[in-house]
Amino acid sequence: MEDKKMSSPIFAPVLQTPRLALILFNIHNPVHYDNVLAVVNDPKVIAIMGDMEMRTHANCSRFLRSTRLYPKWMPPNLAPGQDDYATWSIYLKPNPSTETASGTDSTRLSANEETLGSFVGLVSFGQRSAEIPPDMGWAVLPPFWRQGIATEAGAAIWRHATQDLGMRDFIAFPLETNVGSIQTAKKIGFVDGGKIRDQQGKQHLLFVRPDMDWSADEDGIVNLKGDRTEEEAEGCPCSRCEDQEKQ
């Protein structure tokens, strides 16, 4: 399959840790949509994170477009385009004991998922509103829980955001019942920032970067599906969906 858009001009196409390879979402790669759907529709993931009601590639495309980062929260020289999604698929490296590179060096690792190990989850930055900072999220498939994968992947995109991109303000808001994600947020480096509610009235614990000059409105409600309704798009631009439309 030929990728029409190989990588974002802003976000690193490959991030590495000693055990993991993080591959940036490509809007034309159907595997990346499959990965998102596999995670968000896993029954055990839904039980602790809630149902995103995302069943198709088109649903996924709409969600990513609706929650992409707003330029006002990015450094002045970085302005994400409409297809710049800060979502990475997490893969186990085939030889983690011998491959110890970390950071954004992609010269030693191909972005071709066929050369990697198991797909294990997702890590991302999204943004639900122009008034709320970008939020970091993570989700790991149940067979790979309790192995420190979310913490390792989250720490990698934290470094990328702060050291490579110069981002200052971002948050995380796991459900107050999601004990695993709460512990992950603390291990990555977030600190207590209060509480926030979603549009369904569920309470989330708010975590912020240390020294952030932002606080949540106590009466504020965050729309988990994003508020860019004026830019909703139909269909999916991946190669598989485009081929199906031509048939």
PDB file of C-alpha atoms in Angstrom:
ATOM      1  CA  MET A   1       0.000   0.000   0.000  1.00  0.00           C
ATOM      2  CA  GLU A   2       1.293   3.443  -0.894  1.00  0.00           C
ATOM      3  CA  ASP A   3       1.039   6.065   1.856  1.00  0.00           C
ATOM      4  CA  LYS A   4      -0.075   9.397   0.409  1.00  0.00           C
ATOM      5  CA  LYS A   5       1.042  11.231   3.562  1.00  0.00           C
ATOM      6  CA  MET A   6       4.054   9.657   5.170  1.00  0.00           C
ATOM      7  CA  SER A   7       4.191  11.772   8.327  1.00  0.00           C
ATOM      8  CA  SER A   8       3.092  14.947  10.031  1.00  0.00           C
ATOM      9  CA  PRO A   9       5.383  17.966   9.554  1.00  0.00           C
ATOM     10  CA  ILE A  10       5.030  18.560  13.310  1.00  0.00           C
ATOM     11  CA  PHE A  11       4.769  15.309  15.238  1.00  0.00           C
ATOM     12  CA  ALA A  12       7.476  12.645  15.181  1.00  0.00           C
ATOM     13  CA  PRO A  13       6.603   9.735  12.861  1.00  0.00           C
ATOM     14  CA  VAL A  14       8.424   7.315  15.171  1.00  0.00           C
ATOM     15  CA  LEU A  15       9.132   7.525  18.888  1.00  0.00           C
ATOM     16  CA  GLN A  16      11.185   4.878  20.642  1.00  0.00           C
ATOM     17  CA  THR A  17      11.738   3.558  24.137  1.00  0.00           C
ATOM     18  CA  PRO A  18      13.811   0.517  25.104  1.00  0.00           C
ATOM     19  CA  ARG A  19      10.777  -1.753  24.712  1.00  0.00           C
ATOM     20  CA  LEU A  20       8.385   0.143  22.486  1.00  0.00           C
ATOM     21  CA  ALA A  21       7.980   1.702  19.065  1.00  0.00           C
ATOM     22  CA  LEU A  22       5.350   4.415  18.726  1.00  0.00           C
ATOM     23  CA  ILE A  23       4.110   4.931  15.159  1.00  0.00           C
ATOM     24  CA  LEU A  24       2.268   8.149  14.308  1.00  0.00           C
ATOM     25  CA  PHE A  25      -1.261   7.927  12.907  1.00  0.00           C
ATOM     26  CA  ASN A  26      -1.376   8.179   9.112  1.00  0.00           C
ATOM     27  CA  ILE A  27      -4.793   9.163   7.737  1.00  0.00           C
ATOM     28  CA  HIS A  28      -4.320   6.962   4.652  1.00  0.00           C
ATOM     29  CA  ASN A  29      -3.255   3.808   6.511  1.00  0.00           C
ATOM     30  CA  PRO A  30      -6.243   1.552   7.297  1.00  0.00           C
ATOM     31  CA  VAL A  31      -4.252  -0.357   9.913  1.00  0.00           C
ATOM     32  CA  HIS A  32      -4.135   2.734  12.081  1.00  0.00           C
ATOM     33  CA  TYR A  33      -7.925   3.018  12.087  1.00  0.00           C
ATOM     34  CA  ASP A  34      -8.154  -0.704  12.851  1.00  0.00           C
ATOM     35  CA  ASN A  35      -5.813  -0.186  15.806  1.00  0.00           C
ATOM     36  CA  VAL A  36      -7.936   2.588  17.286  1.00  0.00           C
ATOM     37  CA  LEU A  37     -11.143   0.588  16.888  1.00  0.00           C
ATOM     38  CA  ALA A  38      -9.581  -2.520  18.418  1.00  0.00           C
ATOM     39  CA  VAL A  39      -8.703  -0.619  21.578  1.00  0.00           C
ATOM     40  CA  VAL A  40     -11.755   1.565  22.116  1.00  0.00           C
ATOM     41  CA  ASN A  41     -14.172  -1.310  21.464  1.00  0.00           C
ATOM     42  CA  ASP A  42     -12.490  -3.862  23.706  1.00  0.00           C
ATOM     43  CA  PRO A  43     -15.079  -4.785  26.384  1.00  0.00           C
ATOM     44  CA  LYS A  44     -12.592  -4.497  29.255  1.00  0.00           C
ATOM     45  CA  VAL A  45     -11.386  -1.104  28.019  1.00  0.00           C
ATOM     46  CA  ILE A  46     -14.977   0.125  27.721  1.00  0.00           C
ATOM     47  CA  ALA A  47     -15.661  -1.065  31.285  1.00  0.00           C
ATOM     48  CA  ILE A  48     -13.013   1.243  32.748  1.00  0.00           C
ATOM     49  CA  MET A  49     -12.879   4.110  30.225  1.00  0.00           C
ATOM     50  CA  GLY A  50     -16.432   4.266  28.904  1.00  0.00           C
ATOM     51  CA  ASP A  51     -17.858   3.690  25.444  1.00  0.00           C
ATOM     52  CA  MET A  52     -16.591   6.127  22.821  1.00  0.00           C
ATOM     53  CA  GLU A  53     -19.301   4.863  20.421  1.00  0.00           C
ATOM     54  CA  MET A  54     -16.691   4.534  17.710  1.00  0.00           C
ATOM     55  CA  ARG A  55     -17.443   1.551  15.470  1.00  0.00           C
ATOM     56  CA  THR A  56     -16.263   2.413  11.970  1.00  0.00           C
ATOM     57  CA  HIS A  57     -13.333   4.057  10.217  1.00  0.00           C
ATOM     58  CA  ALA A  58     -15.597   7.034   9.493  1.00  0.00           C
ATOM     59  CA  ASN A  59     -16.414   7.353  13.215  1.00  0.00           C
ATOM     60  CA  CYS A  60     -12.695   7.272  13.986  1.00  0.00           C
ATOM     61  CA  SER A  61     -11.861   9.878  11.353  1.00  0.00           C
ATOM     62  CA  ARG A  62     -14.549  12.206  12.661  1.00  0.00           C
ATOM     63  CA  PHE A  63     -13.349  11.840  16.263  1.00  0.00           C
ATOM     64  CA  LEU A  64      -9.710  12.532  15.417  1.00  0.00           C
ATOM     65  CA  ARG A  65     -10.638  15.556  13.338  1.00  0.00           C
ATOM     66  CA  SER A  66     -12.889  16.882  16.121  1.00  0.00           C
ATOM     67  CA  THR A  67     -10.220  16.535  18.825  1.00  0.00           C
ATOM     68  CA  ARG A  68      -7.072  17.669  17.057  1.00  0.00           C
ATOM     69  CA  LEU A  69      -4.892  20.311  18.667  1.00  0.00           C
ATOM     70  CA  TYR A  70      -5.715  24.012  18.454  1.00  0.00           C
ATOM     71  CA  PRO A  71      -2.877  26.266  17.237  1.00  0.00           C
ATOM     72  CA  LYS A  72      -3.332  28.696  20.175  1.00  0.00           C
ATOM     73  CA  TRP A  73      -1.961  26.046  22.561  1.00  0.00           C
ATOM     74  CA  MET A  74       1.054  25.246  20.406  1.00  0.00           C
ATOM     75  CA  PRO A  75       4.346  27.169  20.126  1.00  0.00           C
ATOM     76  CA  PRO A  76       4.097  30.041  17.591  1.00  0.00           C
ATOM     77  CA  ASN A  77       6.081  28.230  14.897  1.00  0.00           C
ATOM     78  CA  LEU A  78       3.873  25.116  15.048  1.00  0.00           C
ATOM     79  CA  ALA A  79       0.369  25.163  13.613  1.00  0.00           C
ATOM     80  CA  PRO A  80      -1.209  21.715  13.196  1.00  0.00           C
ATOM     81  CA  GLY A  81      -3.105  21.190   9.960  1.00  0.00           C
ATOM     82  CA  GLN A  82      -6.449  19.471   9.679  1.00  0.00           C
ATOM     83  CA  ASP A  83      -4.783  16.071   9.184  1.00  0.00           C
ATOM     84  CA  ASP A  84      -2.130  16.377  11.915  1.00  0.00           C
ATOM     85  CA  TYR A  85      -3.316  13.900  14.512  1.00  0.00           C
ATOM     86  CA  ALA A  86      -1.065  13.385  17.534  1.00  0.00           C
ATOM     87  CA  THR A  87      -1.977   9.726  17.990  1.00  0.00           C
ATOM     88  CA  TRP A  88       0.591   6.949  18.064  1.00  0.00           C
ATOM     89  CA  SER A  89       0.079   3.179  17.842  1.00  0.00           C
ATOM     90  CA  ILE A  90       2.201   1.369  20.421  1.00  0.00           C
ATOM     91  CA  TYR A  91       4.101  -1.719  19.302  1.00  0.00           C
ATOM     92  CA  LEU A  92       6.452  -3.993  21.154  1.00  0.00           C
ATOM     93  CA  LYS A  93       9.869  -4.034  19.575  1.00  0.00           C
ATOM     94  CA  PRO A  94      10.881  -7.406  18.127  1.00  0.00           C
ATOM     95  CA  ASN A  95      14.247  -7.313  19.943  1.00  0.00           C
ATOM     96  CA  PRO A  96      13.901  -5.021  22.941  1.00  0.00           C
ATOM     97  CA  SER A  97      16.967  -6.397  24.694  1.00  0.00           C
ATOM     98  CA  THR A  98      19.300  -5.317  21.894  1.00  0.00           C
ATOM     99  CA  GLU A  99      17.502  -2.159  20.690  1.00  0.00           C
ATOM    100  CA  THR A 100      17.831   0.450  23.408  1.00  0.00           C
ATOM    101  CA  ALA A 101      17.439   3.690  21.471  1.00  0.00           C
ATOM    102  CA  SER A 102      15.009   6.231  22.861  1.00  0.00           C
ATOM    103  CA  GLY A 103      13.561   9.542  21.778  1.00  0.00           C
ATOM    104  CA  THR A 104      12.685  10.614  18.258  1.00  0.00           C
ATOM    105  CA  ASP A 105      15.494   8.904  16.337  1.00  0.00           C
ATOM    106  CA  SER A 106      13.741   7.018  13.551  1.00  0.00           C
ATOM    107  CA  THR A 107      16.825   6.095  11.559  1.00  0.00           C
ATOM    108  CA  ARG A 108      17.254   2.743  13.261  1.00  0.00           C
ATOM    109  CA  LEU A 109      13.630   1.652  13.172  1.00  0.00           C
ATOM    110  CA  SER A 110      11.254   1.371  10.255  1.00  0.00           C
ATOM    111  CA  ALA A 111       7.759   2.844  10.521  1.00  0.00           C
ATOM    112  CA  ASN A 112       6.484  -0.276   8.739  1.00  0.00           C
ATOM    113  CA  GLU A 113       4.340  -2.097  11.286  1.00  0.00           C
ATOM    114  CA  GLU A 114       4.999  -5.423   9.558  1.00  0.00           C
ATOM    115  CA  THR A 115       8.555  -5.390  10.920  1.00  0.00           C
ATOM    116  CA  LEU A 116       7.476  -4.755  14.500  1.00  0.00           C
ATOM    117  CA  GLY A 117       6.119  -6.924  17.280  1.00  0.00           C
ATOM    118  CA  SER A 118       2.602  -6.987  18.735  1.00  0.00           C
ATOM    119  CA  PHE A 119       0.322  -3.978  18.634  1.00  0.00           C
ATOM    120  CA  VAL A 120      -0.488  -3.253  22.289  1.00  0.00           C
ATOM    121  CA  GLY A 121      -2.283   0.089  22.540  1.00  0.00           C
ATOM    122  CA  LEU A 122      -2.485   3.800  21.850  1.00  0.00           C
ATOM    123  CA  VAL A 123      -1.091   7.020  23.266  1.00  0.00           C
ATOM    124  CA  SER A 124      -2.101  10.470  22.121  1.00  0.00           C
ATOM    125  CA  PHE A 125      -2.640  14.180  22.538  1.00  0.00           C
ATOM    126  CA  GLY A 126      -6.117  15.460  21.788  1.00  0.00           C
ATOM    127  CA  GLN A 127      -8.012  18.635  22.538  1.00  0.00           C
ATOM    128  CA  ARG A 128     -11.694  18.838  23.363  1.00  0.00           C
ATOM    129  CA  SER A 129     -12.073  22.622  23.356  1.00  0.00           C
ATOM    130  CA  ALA A 130     -10.084  25.727  22.491  1.00  0.00           C
ATOM    131  CA  GLU A 131     -10.484  26.784  26.120  1.00  0.00           C
ATOM    132  CA  ILE A 132      -9.006  23.608  27.616  1.00  0.00           C
ATOM    133  CA  PRO A 133      -5.333  22.639  27.124  1.00  0.00           C
ATOM    134  CA  PRO A 134      -4.401  19.584  25.052  1.00  0.00           C
ATOM    135  CA  ASP A 135      -4.901  16.358  26.961  1.00  0.00           C
ATOM    136  CA  MET A 136      -2.739  13.264  26.959  1.00  0.00           C
ATOM    137  CA  GLY A 137      -4.489   9.911  26.757  1.00  0.00           C
ATOM    138  CA  TRP A 138      -3.451   6.270  26.716  1.00  0.00           C
ATOM    139  CA  ALA A 139      -5.149   2.904  26.407  1.00  0.00           C
ATOM    140  CA  VAL A 140      -3.569  -0.544  26.386  1.00  0.00           C
ATOM    141  CA  LEU A 141      -5.139  -3.828  25.292  1.00  0.00           C
ATOM    142  CA  PRO A 142      -5.963  -6.054  28.310  1.00  0.00           C
ATOM    143  CA  PRO A 143      -3.400  -8.829  27.613  1.00  0.00           C
ATOM    144  CA  PHE A 144      -0.679  -6.192  28.095  1.00  0.00           C
ATOM    145  CA  TRP A 145      -1.980  -4.508  31.254  1.00  0.00           C
ATOM    146  CA  ARG A 146       0.232  -4.121  34.336  1.00  0.00           C
ATOM    147  CA  GLN A 147       3.460  -4.148  32.356  1.00  0.00           C
ATOM    148  CA  GLY A 148       4.215  -0.413  32.542  1.00  0.00           C
ATOM    149  CA  ILE A 149       3.467   0.105  28.852  1.00  0.00           C
ATOM    150  CA  ALA A 150       1.176   3.136  29.254  1.00  0.00           C
ATOM    151  CA  THR A 151       3.690   4.815  31.553  1.00  0.00           C
ATOM    152  CA  GLU A 152       6.588   4.164  29.169  1.00  0.00           C
ATOM    153  CA  ALA A 153       4.666   5.369  26.112  1.00  0.00           C
ATOM    154  CA  GLY A 154       3.225   8.361  27.935  1.00  0.00           C
ATOM    155  CA  ALA A 155       6.654   9.427  29.135  1.00  0.00           C
ATOM    156  CA  ALA A 156       7.906   9.226  25.534  1.00  0.00           C
ATOM    157  CA  ILE A 157       5.293  11.628  24.157  1.00  0.00           C
ATOM    158  CA  TRP A 158       5.749  13.887  27.211  1.00  0.00           C
ATOM    159  CA  ARG A 159       9.442  14.216  26.273  1.00  0.00           C
ATOM    160  CA  HIS A 160       8.551  14.746  22.626  1.00  0.00           C
ATOM    161  CA  ALA A 161       6.035  17.457  23.501  1.00  0.00           C
ATOM    162  CA  THR A 162       8.275  19.354  25.905  1.00  0.00           C
ATOM    163  CA  GLN A 163      11.757  18.834  24.465  1.00  0.00           C
ATOM    164  CA  ASP A 164      11.102  18.629  20.718  1.00  0.00           C
ATOM    165  CA  LEU A 165       7.961  20.722  20.289  1.00  0.00           C
ATOM    166  CA  GLY A 166       8.259  23.165  23.169  1.00  0.00           C
ATOM    167  CA  MET A 167       4.736  22.538  24.475  1.00  0.00           C
ATOM    168  CA  ARG A 168       4.185  23.870  28.013  1.00  0.00           C
ATOM    169  CA  ASP A 169       0.589  23.211  28.928  1.00  0.00           C
ATOM    170  CA  PHE A 170      -1.181  19.879  28.706  1.00  0.00           C
ATOM    171  CA  ILE A 171      -3.330  17.830  31.023  1.00  0.00           C
ATOM    172  CA  ALA A 172      -4.833  14.388  31.608  1.00  0.00           C
ATOM    173  CA  PHE A 173      -8.256  13.561  33.050  1.00  0.00           C
ATOM    174  CA  PRO A 174      -8.903   9.864  33.722  1.00  0.00           C
ATOM    175  CA  LEU A 175     -12.231   8.851  35.221  1.00  0.00           C
ATOM    176  CA  GLU A 176     -12.040   8.960  39.015  1.00  0.00           C
ATOM    177  CA  THR A 177     -12.807   5.216  39.023  1.00  0.00           C
ATOM    178  CA  ASN A 178      -9.932   4.374  36.652  1.00  0.00           C
ATOM    179  CA  VAL A 179      -7.281   3.568  39.260  1.00  0.00           C
ATOM    180  CA  GLY A 180      -4.734   2.301  36.715  1.00  0.00           C
ATOM    181  CA  SER A 181      -4.792   5.473  34.622  1.00  0.00           C
ATOM    182  CA  ILE A 182      -4.637   7.658  37.717  1.00  0.00           C
ATOM    183  CA  GLN A 183      -1.446   5.912  38.787  1.00  0.00           C
ATOM    184  CA  THR A 184      -0.072   6.182  35.242  1.00  0.00           C
ATOM    185  CA  ALA A 185      -0.678   9.942  35.182  1.00  0.00           C
ATOM    186  CA  LYS A 186       1.255  10.360  38.430  1.00  0.00           C
ATOM    187  CA  LYS A 187       4.149   8.194  37.239  1.00  0.00           C
ATOM    188  CA  ILE A 188       4.459  10.139  33.980  1.00  0.00           C
ATOM    189  CA  GLY A 189       4.819  13.400  35.899  1.00  0.00           C
ATOM    190  CA  PHE A 190       1.366  14.969  36.180  1.00  0.00           C
ATOM    191  CA  VAL A 191       0.234  16.540  39.453  1.00  0.00           C
ATOM    192  CA  ASP A 192      -3.197  17.055  40.988  1.00  0.00           C
ATOM    193  CA  GLY A 193      -5.256  19.738  39.260  1.00  0.00           C
ATOM    194  CA  GLY A 194      -8.701  19.210  40.746  1.00  0.00           C
ATOM    195  CA  LYS A 195     -11.696  17.634  39.070  1.00  0.00           C
ATOM    196  CA  ILE A 196     -13.664  18.015  35.858  1.00  0.00           C
ATOM    197  CA  ARG A 197     -16.914  16.551  34.525  1.00  0.00           C
ATOM    198  CA  ASP A 198     -17.732  15.176  31.094  1.00  0.00           C
ATOM    199  CA  GLN A 199     -20.914  15.818  29.129  1.00  0.00           C
ATOM    200  CA  GLN A 200     -22.534  12.740  30.685  1.00  0.00           C
ATOM    201  CA  GLY A 201     -21.940  14.049  34.190  1.00  0.00           C
ATOM    202  CA  LYS A 202     -19.155  11.593  35.042  1.00  0.00           C
ATOM    203  CA  GLN A 203     -16.420  12.894  37.298  1.00  0.00           C
ATOM    204  CA  HIS A 204     -12.797  12.876  36.136  1.00  0.00           C
ATOM    205  CA  LEU A 205      -9.684  13.606  38.150  1.00  0.00           C
ATOM    206  CA  LEU A 206      -7.746  16.413  36.512  1.00  0.00           C
ATOM    207  CA  PHE A 207      -3.965  16.182  36.282  1.00  0.00           C
ATOM    208  CA  VAL A 208      -1.771  19.026  35.036  1.00  0.00           C
ATOM    209  CA  ARG A 209       1.860  19.610  34.245  1.00  0.00           C
ATOM    210  CA  PRO A 210       3.748  21.154  37.161  1.00  0.00           C
ATOM    211  CA  ASP A 211       3.884  24.972  37.045  1.00  0.00           C
ATOM    212  CA  MET A 212       1.049  25.260  34.527  1.00  0.00           C
ATOM    213  CA  ASP A 213      -0.629  28.658  34.537  1.00  0.00           C
ATOM    214  CA  TRP A 214      -4.124  27.272  33.985  1.00  0.00           C
ATOM    215  CA  SER A 215      -6.906  25.946  36.160  1.00  0.00           C
ATOM    216  CA  ALA A 216     -10.219  24.348  35.295  1.00  0.00           C
ATOM    217  CA  ASP A 217     -13.556  26.018  35.819  1.00  0.00           C
ATOM    218  CA  GLU A 218     -15.179  24.067  38.637  1.00  0.00           C
ATOM    219  CA  ASP A 219     -18.502  24.199  36.802  1.00  0.00           C
ATOM    220  CA  GLY A 220     -16.948  23.405  33.437  1.00  0.00           C
ATOM    221  CA  ILE A 221     -17.943  20.403  31.381  1.00  0.00           C
ATOM    222  CA  VAL A 222     -15.586  18.793  28.888  1.00  0.00           C
ATOM    223  CA  ASN A 223     -17.002  17.277  25.718  1.00  0.00           C
ATOM    224  CA  LEU A 224     -14.979  14.100  25.277  1.00  0.00           C
ATOM    225  CA  LYS A 225     -15.861  13.945  21.581  1.00  0.00           C
ATOM    226  CA  GLY A 226     -14.518  17.421  20.868  1.00  0.00           C
ATOM    227  CA  ASP A 227     -16.291  20.600  19.870  1.00  0.00           C
ATOM    228  CA  ARG A 228     -15.132  21.139  16.297  1.00  0.00           C
ATOM    229  CA  THR A 229     -18.598  20.345  14.933  1.00  0.00           C
ATOM    230  CA  GLU A 230     -18.223  22.929  12.201  1.00  0.00           C
ATOM    231  CA  GLU A 231     -15.530  20.763  10.636  1.00  0.00           C
ATOM    232  CA  GLU A 232     -17.195  17.369  10.751  1.00  0.00           C
ATOM    233  CA  ALA A 233     -16.311  15.299   7.712  1.00  0.00           C
ATOM    234  CA  GLU A 234     -18.081  12.320   6.233  1.00  0.00           C
ATOM    235  CA  GLY A 235     -16.320   9.106   5.330  1.00  0.00           C
ATOM    236  CA  CYS A 236     -12.755   7.985   5.847  1.00  0.00           C
ATOM    237  CA  PRO A 237      -9.701   8.931   3.744  1.00  0.00           C
ATOM    238  CA  CYS A 238      -7.803   5.660   4.242  1.00  0.00           C
ATOM    239  CA  SER A 239      -6.846   3.672   1.164  1.00  0.00           C
ATOM    240  CA  ARG A 240      -9.151   0.758   2.015  1.00  0.00           C
ATOM    241  CA  CYS A 241     -12.231   2.918   2.399  1.00  0.00           C
ATOM    242  CA  GLU A 242     -11.426   4.896  -0.729  1.00  0.00           C
ATOM    243  CA  ASP A 243     -11.088   1.644  -2.706  1.00  0.00           C
ATOM    244  CA  GLN A 244     -14.437   0.434  -1.365  1.00  0.00           C
ATOM    245  CA  GLU A 245     -16.103   3.670  -2.417  1.00  0.00           C
ATOM    246  CA  LYS A 246     -14.806   3.217  -5.977  1.00  0.00           C
ATOM    247  CA  GLN A 247     -16.280  -0.276  -6.297  1.00  0.00           C
TER     248      GLN A 247
END
